[in-house]
Amino acid sequence: MLTADQIAAMVNARIHGNPGTTISAVSSFDDAGPNDLTFAVDHSFFSRLDETNAGIILVPNEAPAVAGITLLYSDNPKLAFFKVVAHLMPAEPLAAFIHPSAVIADDCTIGDGTCIEAHVSIGKGCTVGSHVHIMANTVIGKQCRINDACRISPNVTLADKTRIGRQSIVHPNCVIGSDGFGFVQDGHAHAKLVHTGYVHIGDCCEIGAGNTIDRGTLGITRIGNGVKTDNQVHIAHNVKIGDNTLVVAQVGIAGSTTIGTDVIIAGKAGISGHLNIGDRAIIGPYAGVSGNVRPDDIVSGIPHMPHKIWLKVARIIPRLPNLRKRLLSLEKRLKKLESSRTEQS
Amino acid sequence: MLTADQIAAMVNARIHGNPGTTISAVSSFDDAGPNDLTFAVDHSFFSRLDETNAGIILVPNEAPAVAGITLLYSDNPKLAFFKVVAHLMPAEPLAAFIHPSAVIADDCTIGDGTCIEAHVSIGKGCTVGSHVHIMANTVIGKQCRINDACRISPNVTLADKTRIGRQSIVHPNCVIGSDGFGFVQDGHAHAKLVHTGYVHIGDCCEIGAGNTIDRGTLGITRIGNGVKTDNQVHIAHNVKIGDNTLVVAQVGIAGSTTIGTDVIIAGKAGISGHLNIGDRAIIGPYAGVSGNVRPDDIVSGIPHMPHKIWLKVARIIPRLPNLRKRLLSLEKRLKKLESSRTEQS
Amino acid sequence: MLTADQIAAMVNARIHGNPGTTISAVSSFDDAGPNDLTFAVDHSFFSRLDETNAGIILVPNEAPAVAGITLLYSDNPKLAFFKVVAHLMPAEPLAAFIHPSAVIADDCTIGDGTCIEAHVSIGKGCTVGSHVHIMANTVIGKQCRINDACRISPNVTLADKTRIGRQSIVHPNCVIGSDGFGFVQDGHAHAKLVHTGYVHIGDCCEIGAGNTIDRGTLGITRIGNGVKTDNQVHIAHNVKIGDNTLVVAQVGIAGSTTIGTDVIIAGKAGISGHLNIGDRAIIGPYAGVSGNVRPDDIVSGIPHMPHKIWLKVARIIPRLPNLRKRLLSLEKRLKKLESSRTEQS
C-alpha cells in the first residue's frame, strides 16, 4: 500500500490531484483498476488520461493536468514506475546455500552468500564471487571467474576460462565460450584449429536466453560493461563489443568484428566478420552489414545503406513491377518517336 | 501384421485390389518394399503408382485404379497413414515414476501416473498434472502449473509462474518465461525492468526445440490452444498468439505483437513489435513484417508486401542491372532526339 | 620452448634467419612479443613483417625475406601454426571415469577409456564407444550409438536412436533427433505425425553450439562425414548433407532438402524444403534459396541469384530512388517531345 505522496517522495515526482490516493499494485494503462499505479509516456495517451481506471498515473512533465485524476509528474515516468514495481514486488533475498547434488571441484573458491542450486557442475580452478546465484543444471568449466552478485540461470554452459564481471545476468540455456567456427584446409578435409582464447563479459551485462558466444581463437571475445543482448544472439570468436551496446534478438555477429559503445543492433541483423561498427551507430532490423559503419551512422537493408535511403528504397521495391512496366512503355514510345523522326528526314 | 481389410476398417478407407494383402511396416513411396504400407498424396505420383514396391498404397479418392496393385482410397490418406504408423509403433506407455535424483520442492502437487526423470529440479509451489512426462535435466521454477498429459523434454527451462495446458509438448532445450528485453534509459545506463508477468501456453501445443519465449513484462505472454512452433523460434514479452497458428523455424516475433488464429508464419520471418497480424494471414519465408497485416492477407518480402506482388518483384530484382542499362540507353537516345529537335527548330 | 629449427622439422618448413631463435608461446601478428610464434598468411602483411615483435613468423613460400627476422616458409602456414599451438598447449588426456551421479541404463555398452561426467542420463540400449567424452548434464535417449573418440559437450540432448560416427564433436546445448515440424490437417486441428526416423551424423563432424537437428519423419536425417556446422544452425527432418560441407551460423535448412558434398552455406542463409543443392555450391550470407542450385554454382540474395548478378544488384538497390527519379524525368521529357511532335504535324 503506497500513497501518491509516498510514491512522489520515492521517485522524486510532483503530485497533481489527491496526495492521499493509495495503490497496492501496478498494471498497464488499459488493464489497470482503482488500486493500480500505471504510467503513460507516449503522447498518444495524453488525450485519454481519463480512460484508464488506474488510481494513479505516472506521466512526463509535459502531460496535461486532468481534473479528478491523480497524476505524478516525473522526468522519467517509466523508470519511476519500475522503481515502484521493484518496491512492491521485491526479489526474494538470495540465501547462501549449496545443494548437495552440486558437483564442485575441490580447489574452487566460492564467496559468501552465494547460492548454488541442484545438479550444477563446476570444474577445477574456478573462482565464484559473493552473492552469486548459480541456478539448477548449469555447467561451468575449468578456471572460470564469476564475480560478485551475478545470476547464472538454469541449463547454461560456461566453457573453460570464461570470465564474467559483477552484477551480470546470464539467461537460461546460454552457451558462453564454445569453440569458434575455425578450420583450415588440410588437403580435402577441414582441420580443426585449437581454440585457446576465452570470453570476457563485463559488469552489469545481460546475456539473453539461448545466446551462443564463442571463445577467442587465440585471444579474447570481449563483451563490454553494461551490454545487453536479447534472446538467440550469436557472437563469434574474437568479437569485441563496447560498453552499453544493445543487441536485439536473433542477431548474428561474425568473427573478429569490433562493435563500438552505445551501439544498437536491431533484431535479426547480421554483421559480417572483420568489420568495425562505430560508437553510437544504429543497425536496422534484418540488415545485412557487409562493410564498416561509421560512428553515429544509422543503416538498414540488405545490403546495408543509410537508413534514410532504405526508407525510400523500401517504398520503391513493391513498386518495381510498375516501374518496369513504365520503362517498357517508354521504350516503345521512344522507338516510335525515333522511327517517325527517321521517316521525317 | 495388418491386412488391407483391417487397415480399411481402421481408417475408414475403400479397398481396390486384394483385401488380404498384408503389411507389417511403413515406408516412403520410393523406399517401400512388399511388406510396407506407403501413401501417395501428390498428383505427380498417380502416373507412377506401379513404381513403388509397397504392398499397399493409401491414396486420395481421386487417384486412378491400377490393376494388380492394392490401393486404399481415403479422404485424408496422409492422416490415415500416420494412424497406421501409430498403431504399428505405439509409444511406450508412460510408467509413473519419480527418479530419486529429481529435486522437487516439498509443497509441489504431482498428479497420478506422472513420470519425472533424473536430475530434474522443480521449485516451490508447482502443480504438475496427471500422466505428465518431465524428462531428464529439465528445470522448472517456482509456482508453475503443468496440466495433464504434457511432455516436457530434456534440458528445458521453465521460469517461475509458467503455465502449460493439457497434452502440450515442449521440445528439448526450450526456455519459457525468461525476462524480456526491457530496459529504460537511466542516464547513460540501461536500467533493467522488473518482469513480473508470465507465459501461458494453451492445450495441445507443441513448442519446438530451442525456442525462447519471454514472460510478460507486467501481463501475460499468451500462446493459444493448438499452436505449433518449429525449432529456434523467438517470442518476445507480451506477445499473444491465437489458436492453431503455425510458426516455422527461426521466426522472431517482437514484443507486444498480437497474432490471430490459424495464421501461418513461414521460416525465418521477423515480425516487429506492437503489431496486429489478422486471423488466417500467411507470412512468407524471410519476410520482414513492419506493419499490421489484415485477416486472410498473404504477405512476403522485405519490406513485406502482398505475396502476389512479391512474386513479381522477386522476378524483377535479379533483372535490375538489365533494367538500369535500358534506362541509361533510353536517356542517351532521348537526349539525342531532344538535341536533334533543337537543331531542327 | 621450441627453436625455429625444431618447429621447421615439426611442420616441414624452410628457415630464413636464425635457426636457434626460441619461442615459448603463440599470439596474433599485432599482439605478439619476442617469445611468441605468429603467422602471416595474407599478402597485406608482407610489407610490414618488421612491424610484429614476434620471435618467429610462419609465412607462405611467396613471402619476401626480411633481414634480421626469423621466418619459417611453409606450404600452409596457418595449418602449421595451429600444429605448433596443439603441441604447446596439448589437450588434457581424457581419463576413463564415470561420475557416480550419472544415470546409465543397465543394458548400455560403454567402451574403454570413456569419460562420463556428472548428471548425465543415458537411456536403454545405448552403445557408447571407446575414449568418448560425455560432458556434464547431457541427456542421451534410448538406443543411441556414439562411436569412438567423440566429444558430447554439456547440456546436449540426443533423442532416441541418434547415431554419431567416430571423432565427432557435438558442442554445448545442441538438440539432435527432435521431432520434425510435421503435422497433417485433421478438420480444424493440426494432427501430429509420429516421427519414427532418426539422425545419423558421420565421422569427424562438428555440430555447433545450440544447433537443432530433427529426426527423419520416417527415414533418416543424414549428416555426412567431415561436415562442420557453426552455432544456432537448424536442420529439419529428412535433410541429407554431403561430406565436408560447411554450414555457417544461424542457417536454416527446411525438410527433405539434399545438400551435396563440399558445399559452403554462409551465415543466416535459408534453404527451402525438398530442394537439391549441388556439390561444391556456395550459398551467400542471408540468401533465401527457394529453388535447386547446380553443382559449383555460387548464389546470393533474396531471392537467390548468381552471385555475380547479386553483386551488381546490391549496388543498384541503394540507387533505386535515383533511378526512379530519372525514370520520372524521362517520362516528362518524352511526353514533351511527343506533344511537340504532335504540334509539328
PDB file of N, CA and C in Angstrom, chain A residues 15-84:
ATOM      1  N   ILE A  15       3.055  15.978  -7.487  1.00  0.00           N
ATOM      2  CA  ILE A  15       1.677  15.455  -7.462  1.00  0.00           C
ATOM      3  C   ILE A  15       0.695  16.459  -8.054  1.00  0.00           C
ATOM      4  N   HIS A  16      -0.205  15.965  -8.892  1.00  0.00           N
ATOM      5  CA  HIS A  16      -1.417  16.697  -9.258  1.00  0.00           C
ATOM      6  C   HIS A  16      -2.576  15.850  -8.752  1.00  0.00           C
ATOM      7  N   GLY A  17      -3.503  16.463  -8.026  1.00  0.00           N
ATOM      8  CA  GLY A  17      -4.636  15.698  -7.511  1.00  0.00           C
ATOM      9  C   GLY A  17      -4.454  15.370  -6.042  1.00  0.00           C
ATOM     10  N   ASN A  18      -5.009  14.241  -5.637  1.00  0.00           N
ATOM     11  CA  ASN A  18      -5.099  13.884  -4.219  1.00  0.00           C
ATOM     12  C   ASN A  18      -3.849  13.140  -3.730  1.00  0.00           C
ATOM     13  N   PRO A  19      -3.057  13.763  -2.865  1.00  0.00           N
ATOM     14  CA  PRO A  19      -1.821  13.115  -2.392  1.00  0.00           C
ATOM     15  C   PRO A  19      -2.095  11.867  -1.563  1.00  0.00           C
ATOM     16  N   GLY A  20      -3.328  11.703  -1.076  1.00  0.00           N
ATOM     17  CA  GLY A  20      -3.654  10.544  -0.250  1.00  0.00           C
ATOM     18  C   GLY A  20      -4.149   9.343  -1.041  1.00  0.00           C
ATOM     19  N   THR A  21      -4.299   9.479  -2.348  1.00  0.00           N
ATOM     20  CA  THR A  21      -4.740   8.334  -3.173  1.00  0.00           C
ATOM     21  C   THR A  21      -3.784   7.165  -2.945  1.00  0.00           C
ATOM     22  N   THR A  22      -4.343   5.972  -2.724  1.00  0.00           N
ATOM     23  CA  THR A  22      -3.469   4.822  -2.464  1.00  0.00           C
ATOM     24  C   THR A  22      -3.575   3.790  -3.580  1.00  0.00           C
ATOM     25  N   ILE A  23      -2.456   3.104  -3.823  1.00  0.00           N
ATOM     26  CA  ILE A  23      -2.438   1.968  -4.744  1.00  0.00           C
ATOM     27  C   ILE A  23      -1.722   0.816  -4.035  1.00  0.00           C
ATOM     28  N   SER A  24      -2.017  -0.402  -4.481  1.00  0.00           N
ATOM     29  CA  SER A  24      -1.357  -1.561  -3.871  1.00  0.00           C
ATOM     30  C   SER A  24      -0.703  -2.446  -4.916  1.00  0.00           C
ATOM     31  N   ALA A  25      -0.926  -2.102  -6.199  1.00  0.00           N
ATOM     32  CA  ALA A  25      -0.357  -2.939  -7.267  1.00  0.00           C
ATOM     33  C   ALA A  25      -0.098  -2.063  -8.483  1.00  0.00           C
ATOM     34  N   VAL A  26       0.352  -2.688  -9.554  1.00  0.00           N
ATOM     35  CA  VAL A  26       0.646  -1.961 -10.791  1.00  0.00           C
ATOM     36  C   VAL A  26      -0.006  -2.697 -11.947  1.00  0.00           C
ATOM     37  N   SER A  27      -0.275  -1.974 -13.019  1.00  0.00           N
ATOM     38  CA  SER A  27      -0.811  -2.622 -14.212  1.00  0.00           C
ATOM     39  C   SER A  27      -0.590  -1.733 -15.423  1.00  0.00           C
ATOM     40  N   SER A  28      -0.935  -2.250 -16.603  1.00  0.00           N
ATOM     41  CA  SER A  28      -0.798  -1.466 -17.821  1.00  0.00           C
ATOM     42  C   SER A  28      -1.968  -0.491 -17.902  1.00  0.00           C
ATOM     43  N   PHE A  29      -1.836   0.523 -18.732  1.00  0.00           N
ATOM     44  CA  PHE A  29      -2.805   1.604 -18.847  1.00  0.00           C
ATOM     45  C   PHE A  29      -4.222   1.085 -19.040  1.00  0.00           C
ATOM     46  N   ASP A  30      -4.374   0.117 -19.939  1.00  0.00           N
ATOM     47  CA  ASP A  30      -5.726  -0.333 -20.277  1.00  0.00           C
ATOM     48  C   ASP A  30      -6.298  -1.361 -19.306  1.00  0.00           C
ATOM     49  N   ASP A  31      -5.427  -2.102 -18.619  1.00  0.00           N
ATOM     50  CA  ASP A  31      -5.899  -3.146 -17.715  1.00  0.00           C
ATOM     51  C   ASP A  31      -6.032  -2.668 -16.269  1.00  0.00           C
ATOM     52  N   ALA A  32      -5.525  -1.472 -15.947  1.00  0.00           N
ATOM     53  CA  ALA A  32      -5.429  -1.043 -14.543  1.00  0.00           C
ATOM     54  C   ALA A  32      -6.803  -0.822 -13.910  1.00  0.00           C
ATOM     55  N   GLY A  33      -6.898  -1.077 -12.615  1.00  0.00           N
ATOM     56  CA  GLY A  33      -8.068  -0.784 -11.809  1.00  0.00           C
ATOM     57  C   GLY A  33      -7.741   0.291 -10.776  1.00  0.00           C
ATOM     58  N   PRO A  34      -8.698   0.634  -9.931  1.00  0.00           N
ATOM     59  CA  PRO A  34      -8.514   1.774  -8.998  1.00  0.00           C
ATOM     60  C   PRO A  34      -7.399   1.573  -7.971  1.00  0.00           C
ATOM     61  N   ASN A  35      -6.993   0.328  -7.725  1.00  0.00           N
ATOM     62  CA  ASN A  35      -5.897   0.123  -6.773  1.00  0.00           C
ATOM     63  C   ASN A  35      -4.537  -0.006  -7.453  1.00  0.00           C
ATOM     64  N   ASP A  36      -4.505   0.289  -8.747  1.00  0.00           N
ATOM     65  CA  ASP A  36      -3.261   0.141  -9.505  1.00  0.00           C
ATOM     66  C   ASP A  36      -2.605   1.479  -9.806  1.00  0.00           C
ATOM     67  N   LEU A  37      -1.282   1.433  -9.812  1.00  0.00           N
ATOM     68  CA  LEU A  37      -0.480   2.504 -10.412  1.00  0.00           C
ATOM     69  C   LEU A  37      -0.234   2.120 -11.864  1.00  0.00           C
ATOM     70  N   THR A  38      -0.300   3.093 -12.786  1.00  0.00           N
ATOM     71  CA  THR A  38       0.121   2.829 -14.160  1.00  0.00           C
ATOM     72  C   THR A  38       0.996   3.972 -14.632  1.00  0.00           C
ATOM     73  N   PHE A  39       1.404   3.952 -15.894  1.00  0.00           N
ATOM     74  CA  PHE A  39       2.189   5.065 -16.433  1.00  0.00           C
ATOM     75  C   PHE A  39       1.778   5.319 -17.869  1.00  0.00           C
ATOM     76  N   ALA A  40       1.985   6.557 -18.323  1.00  0.00           N
ATOM     77  CA  ALA A  40       1.628   6.946 -19.687  1.00  0.00           C
ATOM     78  C   ALA A  40       2.744   7.842 -20.203  1.00  0.00           C
ATOM     79  N   VAL A  41       3.584   7.281 -21.058  1.00  0.00           N
ATOM     80  CA  VAL A  41       4.746   8.026 -21.546  1.00  0.00           C
ATOM     81  C   VAL A  41       4.460   8.626 -22.908  1.00  0.00           C
ATOM     82  N   ASP A  42       3.808   7.844 -23.749  1.00  0.00           N
ATOM     83  CA  ASP A  42       3.588   8.237 -25.130  1.00  0.00           C
ATOM     84  C   ASP A  42       2.540   9.356 -25.207  1.00  0.00           C
ATOM     85  N   HIS A  43       2.789  10.326 -26.081  1.00  0.00           N
ATOM     86  CA  HIS A  43       1.872  11.461 -26.183  1.00  0.00           C
ATOM     87  C   HIS A  43       0.462  11.043 -26.572  1.00  0.00           C
ATOM     88  N   SER A  44       0.339   9.911 -27.263  1.00  0.00           N
ATOM     89  CA  SER A  44      -0.986   9.472 -27.689  1.00  0.00           C
ATOM     90  C   SER A  44      -1.908   9.193 -26.499  1.00  0.00           C
ATOM     91  N   PHE A  45      -1.317   8.976 -25.331  1.00  0.00           N
ATOM     92  CA  PHE A  45      -2.140   8.718 -24.150  1.00  0.00           C
ATOM     93  C   PHE A  45      -2.697  10.008 -23.539  1.00  0.00           C
ATOM     94  N   PHE A  46      -2.082  11.155 -23.844  1.00  0.00           N
ATOM     95  CA  PHE A  46      -2.398  12.377 -23.097  1.00  0.00           C
ATOM     96  C   PHE A  46      -3.850  12.806 -23.270  1.00  0.00           C
ATOM     97  N   SER A  47      -4.433  12.549 -24.441  1.00  0.00           N
ATOM     98  CA  SER A  47      -5.816  12.965 -24.675  1.00  0.00           C
ATOM     99  C   SER A  47      -6.802  11.989 -24.041  1.00  0.00           C
ATOM    100  N   ARG A  48      -6.308  10.863 -23.557  1.00  0.00           N
ATOM    101  CA  ARG A  48      -7.255   9.892 -22.988  1.00  0.00           C
ATOM    102  C   ARG A  48      -6.822   9.426 -21.594  1.00  0.00           C
ATOM    103  N   LEU A  49      -6.254  10.362 -20.822  1.00  0.00           N
ATOM    104  CA  LEU A  49      -5.831  10.021 -19.454  1.00  0.00           C
ATOM    105  C   LEU A  49      -7.021   9.628 -18.587  1.00  0.00           C
ATOM    106  N   ASP A  50      -8.222  10.063 -18.998  1.00  0.00           N
ATOM    107  CA  ASP A  50      -9.414   9.713 -18.209  1.00  0.00           C
ATOM    108  C   ASP A  50      -9.961   8.329 -18.583  1.00  0.00           C
ATOM    109  N   GLU A  51      -9.315   7.645 -19.509  1.00  0.00           N
ATOM    110  CA  GLU A  51      -9.851   6.340 -19.935  1.00  0.00           C
ATOM    111  C   GLU A  51      -9.313   5.165 -19.123  1.00  0.00           C
ATOM    112  N   THR A  52      -8.233   5.381 -18.382  1.00  0.00           N
ATOM    113  CA  THR A  52      -7.754   4.297 -17.530  1.00  0.00           C
ATOM    114  C   THR A  52      -8.478   4.359 -16.180  1.00  0.00           C
ATOM    115  N   ASN A  53      -8.668   3.192 -15.566  1.00  0.00           N
ATOM    116  CA  ASN A  53      -9.244   3.151 -14.221  1.00  0.00           C
ATOM    117  C   ASN A  53      -8.174   3.158 -13.135  1.00  0.00           C
ATOM    118  N   ALA A  54      -6.931   3.384 -13.558  1.00  0.00           N
ATOM    119  CA  ALA A  54      -5.841   3.362 -12.584  1.00  0.00           C
ATOM    120  C   ALA A  54      -6.057   4.421 -11.495  1.00  0.00           C
ATOM    121  N   GLY A  55      -5.644   4.115 -10.271  1.00  0.00           N
ATOM    122  CA  GLY A  55      -5.726   5.064  -9.171  1.00  0.00           C
ATOM    123  C   GLY A  55      -4.776   6.233  -9.353  1.00  0.00           C
ATOM    124  N   ILE A  56      -3.584   5.944  -9.823  1.00  0.00           N
ATOM    125  CA  ILE A  56      -2.555   6.967 -10.024  1.00  0.00           C
ATOM    126  C   ILE A  56      -1.861   6.705 -11.355  1.00  0.00           C
ATOM    127  N   ILE A  57      -1.547   7.791 -12.078  1.00  0.00           N
ATOM    128  CA  ILE A  57      -0.819   7.657 -13.346  1.00  0.00           C
ATOM    129  C   ILE A  57       0.489   8.439 -13.268  1.00  0.00           C
ATOM    130  N   LEU A  58       1.586   7.773 -13.566  1.00  0.00           N
ATOM    131  CA  LEU A  58       2.876   8.457 -13.696  1.00  0.00           C
ATOM    132  C   LEU A  58       2.997   8.999 -15.113  1.00  0.00           C
ATOM    133  N   VAL A  59       3.271  10.301 -15.243  1.00  0.00           N
ATOM    134  CA  VAL A  59       3.323  10.936 -16.563  1.00  0.00           C
ATOM    135  C   VAL A  59       4.566  11.821 -16.664  1.00  0.00           C
ATOM    136  N   PRO A  60       4.983  12.137 -17.904  1.00  0.00           N
ATOM    137  CA  PRO A  60       6.094  13.075 -18.070  1.00  0.00           C
ATOM    138  C   PRO A  60       5.621  14.504 -17.772  1.00  0.00           C
ATOM    139  N   ASN A  61       6.575  15.379 -17.557  1.00  0.00           N
ATOM    140  CA  ASN A  61       6.248  16.745 -17.122  1.00  0.00           C
ATOM    141  C   ASN A  61       5.381  17.510 -18.114  1.00  0.00           C
ATOM    142  N   GLU A  62       5.457  17.134 -19.394  1.00  0.00           N
ATOM    143  CA  GLU A  62       4.693  17.864 -20.413  1.00  0.00           C
ATOM    144  C   GLU A  62       3.246  17.380 -20.527  1.00  0.00           C
ATOM    145  N   ALA A  63       2.856  16.398 -19.735  1.00  0.00           N
ATOM    146  CA  ALA A  63       1.473  15.887 -19.825  1.00  0.00           C
ATOM    147  C   ALA A  63       0.500  16.921 -19.251  1.00  0.00           C
ATOM    148  N   PRO A  64      -0.741  16.951 -19.799  1.00  0.00           N
ATOM    149  CA  PRO A  64      -1.741  17.907 -19.290  1.00  0.00           C
ATOM    150  C   PRO A  64      -2.275  17.451 -17.928  1.00  0.00           C
ATOM    151  N   ALA A  65      -2.748  18.386 -17.150  1.00  0.00           N
ATOM    152  CA  ALA A  65      -3.442  18.052 -15.902  1.00  0.00           C
ATOM    153  C   ALA A  65      -4.899  17.763 -16.232  1.00  0.00           C
ATOM    154  N   VAL A  66      -5.483  16.787 -15.558  1.00  0.00           N
ATOM    155  CA  VAL A  66      -6.895  16.457 -15.787  1.00  0.00           C
ATOM    156  C   VAL A  66      -7.580  16.455 -14.427  1.00  0.00           C
ATOM    157  N   ALA A  67      -8.675  17.190 -14.345  1.00  0.00           N
ATOM    158  CA  ALA A  67      -9.374  17.306 -13.064  1.00  0.00           C
ATOM    159  C   ALA A  67      -9.881  15.942 -12.599  1.00  0.00           C
ATOM    160  N   GLY A  68      -9.754  15.659 -11.316  1.00  0.00           N
ATOM    161  CA  GLY A  68     -10.298  14.422 -10.751  1.00  0.00           C
ATOM    162  C   GLY A  68      -9.407  13.213 -10.906  1.00  0.00           C
ATOM    163  N   ILE A  69      -8.233  13.377 -11.512  1.00  0.00           N
ATOM    164  CA  ILE A  69      -7.309  12.256 -11.696  1.00  0.00           C
ATOM    165  C   ILE A  69      -6.014  12.564 -10.964  1.00  0.00           C
ATOM    166  N   THR A  70      -5.487  11.573 -10.240  1.00  0.00           N
ATOM    167  CA  THR A  70      -4.223  11.779  -9.538  1.00  0.00           C
ATOM    168  C   THR A  70      -3.063  11.430 -10.471  1.00  0.00           C
ATOM    169  N   LEU A  71      -2.288  12.463 -10.768  1.00  0.00           N
ATOM    170  CA  LEU A  71      -1.141  12.301 -11.670  1.00  0.00           C
ATOM    171  C   LEU A  71       0.147  12.565 -10.909  1.00  0.00           C
ATOM    172  N   LEU A  72       1.204  11.821 -11.264  1.00  0.00           N
ATOM    173  CA  LEU A  72       2.536  12.086 -10.722  1.00  0.00           C
ATOM    174  C   LEU A  72       3.439  12.473 -11.882  1.00  0.00           C
ATOM    175  N   TYR A  73       3.909  13.726 -11.863  1.00  0.00           N
ATOM    176  CA  TYR A  73       4.776  14.226 -12.933  1.00  0.00           C
ATOM    177  C   TYR A  73       6.228  13.878 -12.631  1.00  0.00           C
ATOM    178  N   SER A  74       6.901  13.259 -13.608  1.00  0.00           N
ATOM    179  CA  SER A  74       8.267  12.772 -13.379  1.00  0.00           C
ATOM    180  C   SER A  74       9.136  13.062 -14.603  1.00  0.00           C
ATOM    181  N   ASP A  75      10.425  13.243 -14.378  1.00  0.00           N
ATOM    182  CA  ASP A  75      11.355  13.418 -15.506  1.00  0.00           C
ATOM    183  C   ASP A  75      11.464  12.136 -16.328  1.00  0.00           C
ATOM    184  N   ASN A  76      11.241  10.994 -15.711  1.00  0.00           N
ATOM    185  CA  ASN A  76      11.399   9.701 -16.381  1.00  0.00           C
ATOM    186  C   ASN A  76      10.352   8.738 -15.811  1.00  0.00           C
ATOM    187  N   PRO A  77       9.091   8.927 -16.243  1.00  0.00           N
ATOM    188  CA  PRO A  77       7.989   8.186 -15.596  1.00  0.00           C
ATOM    189  C   PRO A  77       8.102   6.662 -15.723  1.00  0.00           C
ATOM    190  N   LYS A  78       8.686   6.163 -16.815  1.00  0.00           N
ATOM    191  CA  LYS A  78       8.806   4.716 -16.969  1.00  0.00           C
ATOM    192  C   LYS A  78       9.798   4.164 -15.939  1.00  0.00           C
ATOM    193  N   LEU A  79      10.928   4.847 -15.793  1.00  0.00           N
ATOM    194  CA  LEU A  79      11.913   4.443 -14.791  1.00  0.00           C
ATOM    195  C   LEU A  79      11.294   4.508 -13.393  1.00  0.00           C
ATOM    196  N   ALA A  80      10.555   5.597 -13.135  1.00  0.00           N
ATOM    197  CA  ALA A  80       9.900   5.759 -11.827  1.00  0.00           C
ATOM    198  C   ALA A  80       8.920   4.612 -11.582  1.00  0.00           C
ATOM    199  N   PHE A  81       8.127   4.282 -12.608  1.00  0.00           N
ATOM    200  CA  PHE A  81       7.141   3.209 -12.491  1.00  0.00           C
ATOM    201  C   PHE A  81       7.808   1.898 -12.079  1.00  0.00           C
ATOM    202  N   PHE A  82       8.899   1.557 -12.760  1.00  0.00           N
ATOM    203  CA  PHE A  82       9.523   0.268 -12.462  1.00  0.00           C
ATOM    204  C   PHE A  82      10.276   0.287 -11.131  1.00  0.00           C
ATOM    205  N   LYS A  83      10.613   1.489 -10.634  1.00  0.00           N
ATOM    206  CA  LYS A  83      11.134   1.569  -9.258  1.00  0.00           C
ATOM    207  C   LYS A  83      10.034   1.197  -8.262  1.00  0.00           C
ATOM    208  N   VAL A  84       8.813   1.654  -8.534  1.00  0.00           N
ATOM    209  CA  VAL A  84       7.691   1.305  -7.655  1.00  0.00           C
ATOM    210  C   VAL A  84       7.391  -0.205  -7.753  1.00  0.00           C
TER     211      VAL A  84
END
